[in-house]
Short mmCIF file of C-alpha atoms in Angstrom, two decimals:
data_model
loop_
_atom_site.label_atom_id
_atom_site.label_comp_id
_atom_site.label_asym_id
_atom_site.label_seq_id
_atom_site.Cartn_x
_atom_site.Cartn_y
_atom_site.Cartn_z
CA UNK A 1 -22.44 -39.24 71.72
CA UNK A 2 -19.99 -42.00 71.08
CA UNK A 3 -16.67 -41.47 72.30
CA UNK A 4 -13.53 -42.49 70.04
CA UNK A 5 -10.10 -43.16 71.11
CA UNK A 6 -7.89 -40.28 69.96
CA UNK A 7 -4.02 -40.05 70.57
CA UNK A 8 -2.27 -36.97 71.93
CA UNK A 9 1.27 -36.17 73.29
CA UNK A 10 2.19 -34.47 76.23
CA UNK A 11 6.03 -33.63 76.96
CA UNK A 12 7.32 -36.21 74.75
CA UNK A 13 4.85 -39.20 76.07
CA UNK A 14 1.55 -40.85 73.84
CA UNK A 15 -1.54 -40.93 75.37
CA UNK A 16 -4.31 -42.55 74.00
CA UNK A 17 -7.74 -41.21 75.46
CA UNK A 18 -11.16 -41.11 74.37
CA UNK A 19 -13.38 -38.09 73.70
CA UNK A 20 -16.54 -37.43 72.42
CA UNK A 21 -16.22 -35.80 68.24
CA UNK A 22 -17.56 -32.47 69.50
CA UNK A 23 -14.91 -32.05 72.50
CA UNK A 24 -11.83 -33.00 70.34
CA UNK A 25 -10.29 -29.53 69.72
CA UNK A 26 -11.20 -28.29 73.37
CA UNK A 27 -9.20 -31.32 74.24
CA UNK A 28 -6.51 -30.25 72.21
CA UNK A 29 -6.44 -26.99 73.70
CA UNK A 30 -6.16 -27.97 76.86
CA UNK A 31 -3.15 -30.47 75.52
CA UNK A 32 -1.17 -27.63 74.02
CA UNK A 33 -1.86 -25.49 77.48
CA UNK A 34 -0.76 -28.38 79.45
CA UNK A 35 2.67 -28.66 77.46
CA UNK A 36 3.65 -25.23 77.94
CA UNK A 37 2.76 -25.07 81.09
CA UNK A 38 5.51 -28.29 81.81
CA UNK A 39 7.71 -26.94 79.25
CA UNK A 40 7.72 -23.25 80.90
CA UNK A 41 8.14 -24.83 84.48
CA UNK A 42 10.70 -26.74 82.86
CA UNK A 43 13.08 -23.39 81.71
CA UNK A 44 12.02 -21.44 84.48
CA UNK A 45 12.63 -24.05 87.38
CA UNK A 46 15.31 -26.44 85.50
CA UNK A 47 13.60 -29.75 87.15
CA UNK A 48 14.11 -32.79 84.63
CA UNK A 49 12.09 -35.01 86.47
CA UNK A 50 9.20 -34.96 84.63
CA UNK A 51 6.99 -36.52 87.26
CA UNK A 52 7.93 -33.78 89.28
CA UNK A 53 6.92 -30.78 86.91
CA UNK A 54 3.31 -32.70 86.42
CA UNK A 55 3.01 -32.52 89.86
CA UNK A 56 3.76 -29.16 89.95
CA UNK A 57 1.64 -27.98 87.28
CA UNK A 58 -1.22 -29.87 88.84
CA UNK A 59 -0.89 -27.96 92.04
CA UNK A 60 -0.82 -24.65 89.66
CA UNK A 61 -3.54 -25.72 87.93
CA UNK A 62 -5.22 -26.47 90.96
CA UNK A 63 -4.56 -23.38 92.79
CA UNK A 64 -6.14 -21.23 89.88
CA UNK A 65 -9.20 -23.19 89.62
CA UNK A 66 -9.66 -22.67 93.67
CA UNK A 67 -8.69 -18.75 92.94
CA UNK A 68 -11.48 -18.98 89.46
CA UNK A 69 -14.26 -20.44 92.00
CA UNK A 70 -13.56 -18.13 94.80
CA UNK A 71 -13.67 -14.97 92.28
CA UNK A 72 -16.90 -16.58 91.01
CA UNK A 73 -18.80 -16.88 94.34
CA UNK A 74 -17.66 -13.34 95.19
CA UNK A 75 -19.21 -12.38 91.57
CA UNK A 76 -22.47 -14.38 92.47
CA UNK A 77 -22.80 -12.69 95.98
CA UNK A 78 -22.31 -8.93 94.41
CA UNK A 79 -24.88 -9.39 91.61
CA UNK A 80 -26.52 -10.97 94.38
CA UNK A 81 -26.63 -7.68 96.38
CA UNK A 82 -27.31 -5.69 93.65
CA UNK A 83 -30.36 -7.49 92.37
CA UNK A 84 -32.22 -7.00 96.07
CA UNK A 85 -31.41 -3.35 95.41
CA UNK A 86 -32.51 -3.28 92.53
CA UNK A 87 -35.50 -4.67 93.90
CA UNK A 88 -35.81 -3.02 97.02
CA UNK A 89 -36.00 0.31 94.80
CA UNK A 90 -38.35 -0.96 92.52
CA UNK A 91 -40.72 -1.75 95.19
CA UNK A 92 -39.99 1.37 97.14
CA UNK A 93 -41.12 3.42 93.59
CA UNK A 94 -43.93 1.11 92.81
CA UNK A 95 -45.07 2.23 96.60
CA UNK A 96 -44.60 5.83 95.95
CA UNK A 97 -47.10 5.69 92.81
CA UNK A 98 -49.31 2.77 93.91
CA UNK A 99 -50.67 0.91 96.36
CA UNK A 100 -48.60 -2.64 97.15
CA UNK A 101 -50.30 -5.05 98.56
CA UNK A 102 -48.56 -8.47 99.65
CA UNK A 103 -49.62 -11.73 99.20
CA UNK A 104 -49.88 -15.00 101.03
CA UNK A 105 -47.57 -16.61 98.74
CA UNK A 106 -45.24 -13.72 98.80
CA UNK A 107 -45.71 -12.30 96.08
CA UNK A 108 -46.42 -8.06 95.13
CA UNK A 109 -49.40 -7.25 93.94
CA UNK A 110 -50.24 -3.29 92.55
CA UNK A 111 -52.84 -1.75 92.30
CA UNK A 112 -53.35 1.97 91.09
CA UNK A 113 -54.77 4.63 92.72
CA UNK A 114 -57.46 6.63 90.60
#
């Protein structure tokens, strides 16, 4: 997908980037985020400098992305836990009501009792 050179303005400064067609209005979303996030920082802290408030909002951003992955690993290890479970009951019924046998390459195999 070719990319084309689009222009977009962040606290008062042009930018001229490209982006793939299909990725334009994410990219705009992320440009209007980006704004108020400086222009928020800006009211709330009353730093001018605005090297210093991109810095700032990097760090933010930054933080929240670490605090996003760490939420999603903890997510991945709980379904995690509660898949084996799962599993561990299945095979625990299927037991109950058949015979289980294992084989070499790990795998169940059941087969009823008549």
């Amino acid at each position: 997908m070719p990319e084309k050179p689009i222009d977009i303005q962040i606290f008062g400064r042009t930018l001229r980037i490209n982006c793939p067609s299909k990725q334009k209005d994410a990219l705009n979303k992320a440009v209007e985020d980006l704004t108020k996030r400086l222009q928020d920082l800006k009211i709330k802290t009353r730093v001018t400098n605005a090297e210093q408030l991109v810095f700032i909002v990097a760090l933010n951003i930054c933080y929240e992305l670490a605090q996003e992955k760490l939420k999603t690993r903890e997510y991945a290890a709980n379904i995690e836990q509660h898949i084996l479970l799962l599993k561990k009951t299945i095979e625990e019924a299927l037991i109950a009501h058949a015979h289980i046998t294992e084989r070499v390459d790990g795998t169940l195999e059941c087969t009823k009792h008549i």
